[in-house]
Tab-separated table of C-alpha atoms in Angstrom:
chain	number	residue	atom	x	y	z
A	9	MET	CA	1.484	11.342	-26.717
A	10	MET	CA	1.769	13.972	-23.575
A	11	THR	CA	5.059	14.289	-21.784
A	12	PHE	CA	5.743	15.707	-18.439
A	13	ALA	CA	9.088	17.555	-19.919
A	14	ASN	CA	9.368	21.136	-19.404
A	15	LYS	CA	9.291	21.906	-23.989
A	16	THR	CA	7.751	25.564	-22.724
A	17	ALA	CA	9.744	29.137	-22.089
A	18	SER	CA	6.349	28.777	-20.723
A	19	PRO	CA	6.337	27.236	-16.566
A	20	TRP	CA	2.137	26.827	-16.928
A	21	LEU	CA	2.179	24.704	-19.894
A	22	LEU	CA	4.903	21.280	-20.269
A	23	SER	CA	4.671	21.152	-24.030
A	24	GLU	CA	4.432	23.574	-26.392
A	25	PRO	CA	1.279	23.363	-28.094
A	26	SER	CA	1.131	22.410	-31.967
A	27	HIS	CA	0.353	24.064	-34.909
A	28	ARG	CA	-1.220	20.813	-36.026
A	29	ASP	CA	-4.043	21.165	-33.314
A	30	VAL	CA	-7.574	20.994	-34.871
A	31	LEU	CA	-9.046	22.107	-30.842
A	32	ARG	CA	-6.639	22.478	-27.750
A	33	ILE	CA	-7.919	21.344	-24.293
A	34	PHE	CA	-6.685	23.586	-21.670
A	35	CYS	CA	-7.063	22.087	-18.104
A	36	LEU	CA	-6.805	23.004	-14.209
A	37	PRO	CA	-6.004	20.657	-11.261
A	38	TYR	CA	-8.281	20.185	-8.191
A	39	ALA	CA	-6.432	21.103	-4.785
A	40	GLY	CA	-3.106	19.843	-4.221
A	41	GLY	CA	-2.877	18.303	-7.619
A	42	GLY	CA	-0.493	18.780	-10.763
A	43	ALA	CA	-0.422	18.556	-14.298
A	44	SER	CA	0.217	15.008	-13.658
A	45	MET	CA	-3.642	14.220	-12.320
A	46	TYR	CA	-4.561	14.537	-16.385
A	47	ARG	CA	-1.614	12.051	-17.557
A	48	GLY	CA	-2.997	10.120	-20.585
A	49	TRP	CA	-6.030	11.286	-21.035
A	50	GLU	CA	-5.137	13.139	-24.750
A	51	GLN	CA	-5.218	8.562	-25.439
A	52	SER	CA	-9.462	8.390	-25.227
A	53	LEU	CA	-9.326	12.080	-27.649
A	54	PRO	CA	-10.654	12.472	-31.264
A	55	ALA	CA	-6.959	13.025	-33.098
A	56	GLY	CA	-6.539	16.577	-33.311
A	57	THR	CA	-6.636	17.389	-30.184
A	58	GLY	CA	-4.228	19.174	-28.397
A	59	TRP	CA	-4.442	18.443	-24.558
A	60	TYR	CA	-2.264	20.795	-22.635
A	61	PRO	CA	-2.811	20.412	-18.550
A	62	ILE	CA	-1.466	24.160	-16.833
A	63	GLN	CA	1.608	23.678	-14.310
A	64	LEU	CA	0.216	25.906	-11.783
A	65	PRO	CA	3.269	26.813	-9.227
A	66	GLY	CA	4.006	25.807	-6.179
A	67	ARG	CA	3.774	21.132	-7.486
A	68	GLU	CA	5.395	18.734	-9.285
A	69	ASN	CA	8.295	20.588	-11.586
A	70	ARG	CA	6.730	23.569	-9.660
A	71	MET	CA	7.868	22.640	-6.634
A	72	ALA	CA	9.543	25.826	-5.565
A	73	GLU	CA	7.417	28.554	-5.901
A	74	PRO	CA	5.425	29.752	-3.869
A	75	SER	CA	1.960	28.178	-4.743
A	76	ARG	CA	-0.732	31.364	-5.404
A	77	THR	CA	-3.573	32.048	-3.074
A	78	ASP	CA	-5.271	35.080	-5.024
A	79	MET	CA	-7.634	33.784	-7.706
A	80	SER	CA	-7.261	37.432	-8.881
A	81	ALA	CA	-3.361	37.224	-10.025
A	82	LEU	CA	-3.739	33.586	-10.826
A	83	VAL	CA	-5.719	33.830	-13.210
A	84	GLU	CA	-4.984	37.396	-14.399
A	85	ASP	CA	-0.911	35.109	-14.915
A	86	ILE	CA	-2.371	32.350	-16.669
A	87	ALA	CA	-4.181	34.483	-19.039
A	88	THR	CA	-1.390	36.074	-20.008
A	89	ALA	CA	0.350	33.022	-20.275
A	90	ILE	CA	-2.274	30.951	-22.795
A	91	ALA	CA	-3.358	33.937	-24.790
A	92	PRO	CA	-1.243	32.961	-27.269
A	93	TYR	CA	-1.623	29.674	-28.370
A	94	LEU	CA	-5.792	30.533	-28.548
A	95	GLN	CA	-5.983	30.820	-32.010
A	96	PRO	CA	-7.414	26.907	-33.187
A	97	PRO	CA	-11.069	26.900	-30.983
A	98	PHE	CA	-10.500	25.535	-26.809
A	99	ILE	CA	-12.374	24.988	-24.039
A	100	LEU	CA	-10.984	24.466	-20.843
A	101	LEU	CA	-11.643	22.353	-18.098
A	102	GLY	CA	-10.873	22.126	-14.706
A	103	HIS	CA	-12.579	19.285	-11.129
A	104	SER	CA	-13.387	20.336	-7.395
A	105	LEU	CA	-11.226	23.959	-7.097
A	106	GLY	CA	-9.301	23.380	-10.441
A	107	ALA	CA	-13.130	24.032	-12.150
A	108	ARG	CA	-13.045	27.771	-10.895
A	109	VAL	CA	-10.254	28.483	-11.635
A	110	ALA	CA	-11.715	28.059	-15.238
A	111	PHE	CA	-15.081	29.078	-15.183
A	112	GLU	CA	-12.402	32.722	-13.648
A	113	LEU	CA	-9.963	32.357	-16.725
A	114	ALA	CA	-12.915	32.243	-19.132
A	115	ARG	CA	-13.560	35.614	-17.455
A	116	GLN	CA	-10.162	36.934	-17.351
A	117	LEU	CA	-10.097	36.468	-20.931
A	118	ARG	CA	-13.619	37.378	-22.220
A	119	ARG	CA	-12.321	40.737	-19.889
A	120	SER	CA	-9.045	41.183	-21.409
A	121	SER	CA	-11.086	41.066	-25.034
A	122	LYS	CA	-8.965	37.302	-26.247
A	123	PRO	CA	-10.373	34.773	-27.548
A	124	GLN	CA	-12.805	32.545	-25.960
A	125	PRO	CA	-13.492	29.027	-25.728
A	126	CYS	CA	-15.964	27.037	-27.424
A	127	ARG	CA	-16.953	24.726	-24.502
A	128	LEU	CA	-16.198	25.587	-20.449
A	129	VAL	CA	-15.851	21.353	-19.147
A	130	VAL	CA	-16.621	21.544	-14.792
A	131	SER	CA	-17.036	18.466	-12.645
A	132	GLY	CA	-16.908	17.908	-9.283
A	133	SER	CA	-17.611	21.862	-7.537
A	134	ARG	CA	-20.436	23.275	-6.636
A	135	ALA	CA	-22.026	26.450	-9.135
A	136	PRO	CA	-18.702	29.452	-8.490
A	137	HIS	CA	-22.132	31.486	-7.005
A	138	ILE	CA	-22.861	29.020	-4.167
A	139	PRO	CA	-19.994	29.081	-0.977
A	140	GLU	CA	-18.566	26.451	0.065
A	141	PRO	CA	-20.386	25.753	3.365
A	142	ARG	CA	-17.040	24.772	5.916
A	143	PRO	CA	-14.253	26.694	5.195
A	144	LEU	CA	-10.767	24.588	6.364
A	145	HIS	CA	-7.495	26.664	5.036
A	146	LYS	CA	-7.798	28.173	8.850
A	147	LEU	CA	-7.991	24.843	10.449
A	148	PRO	CA	-4.734	23.667	12.550
A	149	ASP	CA	-3.006	21.216	10.883
A	150	GLU	CA	-4.213	17.394	12.686
A	151	ALA	CA	-7.514	18.820	11.316
A	152	PHE	CA	-7.010	19.747	8.907
A	153	VAL	CA	-5.906	16.563	8.405
A	154	GLN	CA	-9.071	15.294	9.131
A	155	GLU	CA	-10.889	17.181	7.097
A	156	LEU	CA	-8.428	15.516	3.938
A	157	ARG	CA	-10.396	12.356	4.696
A	158	ARG	CA	-13.640	13.188	3.481
A	159	PHE	CA	-12.319	14.199	0.229
A	160	SER	CA	-10.715	10.345	-0.160
A	161	GLY	CA	-8.182	12.364	-3.168
A	162	THR	CA	-5.624	12.211	-0.340
A	163	PRO	CA	-4.269	8.390	-0.351
A	164	GLU	CA	-3.897	7.608	4.025
A	165	ALA	CA	0.016	6.447	3.663
A	166	ILE	CA	1.078	10.581	2.307
A	167	LEU	CA	-2.284	11.331	5.215
A	168	GLN	CA	0.154	9.097	7.169
A	169	ASN	CA	4.308	9.954	6.607
A	170	LYS	CA	4.606	13.324	8.171
A	171	GLU	CA	7.631	13.659	5.666
A	172	LEU	CA	5.675	13.303	2.569
A	173	MET	CA	3.080	15.755	4.719
A	174	ASP	CA	5.141	18.380	5.980
A	175	LEU	CA	6.111	18.319	1.908
A	176	PHE	CA	2.435	18.387	0.554
A	177	LEU	CA	0.352	20.717	3.008
A	178	PRO	CA	1.181	24.270	2.572
A	179	ILE	CA	0.554	23.733	-1.121
A	180	LEU	CA	-2.904	21.457	-0.472
A	181	ARG	CA	-3.615	23.902	2.095
A	182	ALA	CA	-2.772	27.569	0.245
A	183	ASP	CA	-5.149	25.291	-2.386
A	184	PHE	CA	-7.802	25.419	-0.316
A	185	THR	CA	-7.076	28.823	1.303
A	186	LEU	CA	-7.163	29.541	-2.988
A	187	ASP	CA	-10.650	28.177	-3.156
A	188	GLU	CA	-12.197	29.129	0.010
A	189	THR	CA	-11.619	33.007	-0.307
A	190	TYR	CA	-13.106	33.308	-4.305
A	191	VAL	CA	-15.682	35.472	-3.921
A	192	TYR	CA	-18.043	35.401	-6.972
A	193	SER	CA	-19.059	38.736	-8.780
A	194	GLU	CA	-21.678	39.422	-11.258
A	195	GLU	CA	-20.684	39.878	-15.007
A	196	ASN	CA	-22.426	38.529	-17.710
A	197	GLU	CA	-22.203	34.750	-18.152
A	198	LEU	CA	-20.439	33.556	-20.614
A	199	GLY	CA	-21.158	32.599	-24.497
A	200	CYS	CA	-19.929	29.595	-24.154
A	201	ALA	CA	-21.718	26.396	-23.666
A	202	ILE	CA	-21.026	24.003	-19.736
A	203	SER	CA	-21.265	20.225	-19.134
A	204	ALA	CA	-20.687	19.747	-16.088
A	205	PHE	CA	-19.876	16.562	-14.263
A	206	ALA	CA	-20.813	15.628	-10.880
A	207	GLY	CA	-20.068	12.165	-8.771
A	208	THR	CA	-23.411	10.488	-8.061
A	209	SER	CA	-22.426	10.318	-4.876
A	210	ASP	CA	-19.906	13.699	-3.716
A	211	PRO	CA	-20.973	14.897	-0.806
A	212	GLU	CA	-19.034	18.268	-1.804
A	213	ALA	CA	-21.234	19.405	-5.041
A	214	ASN	CA	-24.090	17.007	-5.584
A	215	ARG	CA	-27.140	17.342	-8.547
A	216	GLU	CA	-28.373	20.487	-7.422
A	217	GLU	CA	-25.442	22.598	-6.572
A	218	MET	CA	-23.645	20.860	-9.580
A	219	LYS	CA	-26.948	22.594	-11.980
A	220	ALA	CA	-26.486	25.303	-10.234
A	221	TRP	CA	-24.065	25.529	-13.332
A	222	SER	CA	-26.838	26.641	-16.252
A	223	GLY	CA	-27.192	29.880	-14.950
A	224	CYS	CA	-23.017	30.851	-15.958
A	225	THR	CA	-24.292	30.552	-19.811
A	226	ASN	CA	-26.157	32.000	-22.229
A	227	GLY	CA	-25.253	28.732	-23.791
A	228	ALA	CA	-26.275	25.235	-24.036
A	229	PHE	CA	-26.212	23.175	-20.902
A	230	THR	CA	-25.108	19.967	-20.143
A	231	LEU	CA	-25.119	18.120	-16.709
A	232	GLU	CA	-23.939	14.485	-16.572
A	233	MET	CA	-24.071	12.121	-13.200
A	234	ILE	CA	-21.339	9.828	-13.105
A	235	GLU	CA	-20.814	6.592	-10.533
A	236	GLY	CA	-18.664	8.025	-7.753
A	237	GLY	CA	-17.335	10.673	-5.624
A	238	HIS	CA	-15.239	13.254	-5.292
A	239	PHE	CA	-12.672	11.691	-6.822
A	240	PHE	CA	-15.073	10.034	-9.567
A	241	VAL	CA	-12.741	11.562	-12.472
A	242	LYS	CA	-10.011	9.055	-10.746
A	243	THR	CA	-11.869	6.159	-10.084
A	244	ASN	CA	-14.285	6.537	-12.783
A	245	THR	CA	-12.823	7.890	-16.187
A	246	ALA	CA	-13.721	6.772	-18.262
A	247	PRO	CA	-17.708	7.716	-18.710
A	248	LEU	CA	-15.746	11.120	-18.463
A	249	LEU	CA	-13.207	10.796	-21.011
A	250	ASN	CA	-16.179	9.156	-23.764
A	251	SER	CA	-18.585	11.639	-23.568
A	252	LEU	CA	-15.808	14.773	-23.566
A	253	ALA	CA	-14.249	12.908	-26.548
A	254	SER	CA	-18.063	13.147	-27.973
A	255	ILE	CA	-17.592	17.275	-26.369
A	256	VAL	CA	-14.663	17.450	-28.876
A	257	ARG	CA	-15.269	15.567	-32.079
A	258	GLU	CA	-19.432	17.615	-31.877
A	259	HIS	CA	-16.379	20.807	-31.864
A	260	MET	CA	-14.361	19.754	-34.615
A	261	GLU	CA	-17.799	18.921	-36.835
A	262	ARG	CA	-18.387	22.628	-36.916
A	263	ARG	CA	-14.575	23.628	-37.795
A	264	ALA	CA	-14.934	20.968	-40.739
């Protein structure tokens, strides 16, 4: 079972990948989120799955570090951190902001001639070439907090607590800056399959915006709609985990 004590020399990973892993999954969080958003997910996956949420600077056990706002620099650092652990087949997974980070991480690994993921799993994020129609990161604090409410990801009790918001607002603003200042550049399509998941009532990434991920791969593409809004990964996790378990079994069977 995954723990959240830092047991690795790298601050990016919360535990040292095991030599017994048959397949590894590296996970990227949504804006404002930390590695703990993926707590317990590994329990629904087949034995032999190495489950490794990536901890970004500025949150949880890395709260003392400044948050990142530059996508290129961020993915370069993540690629360097996980490079020693890419020997078994591996999957990159991300939700919302994490999906774009995972996508750019896959491209950075390719540019640096490192092993490639066998699949990219993205959820709750419009395809990377579709820009954010309503950038929020430059809004004054009051307007920024009001806009956060439409995502339904930050509890109202936190939004109304000044001390907590003084702590979390800089992290959220940095993550929105990271996402909204990201500029997609043309490169060859990824060679791995892409599996996309979308909330049926997610205003931030609708079916067509998620379907557009198909243009990012020359491999297989699937799109699954899951009941819920932008944070269906918190409110309706079971369908996603069932599908993810099937994906893992498929890759394990190929390797057997």
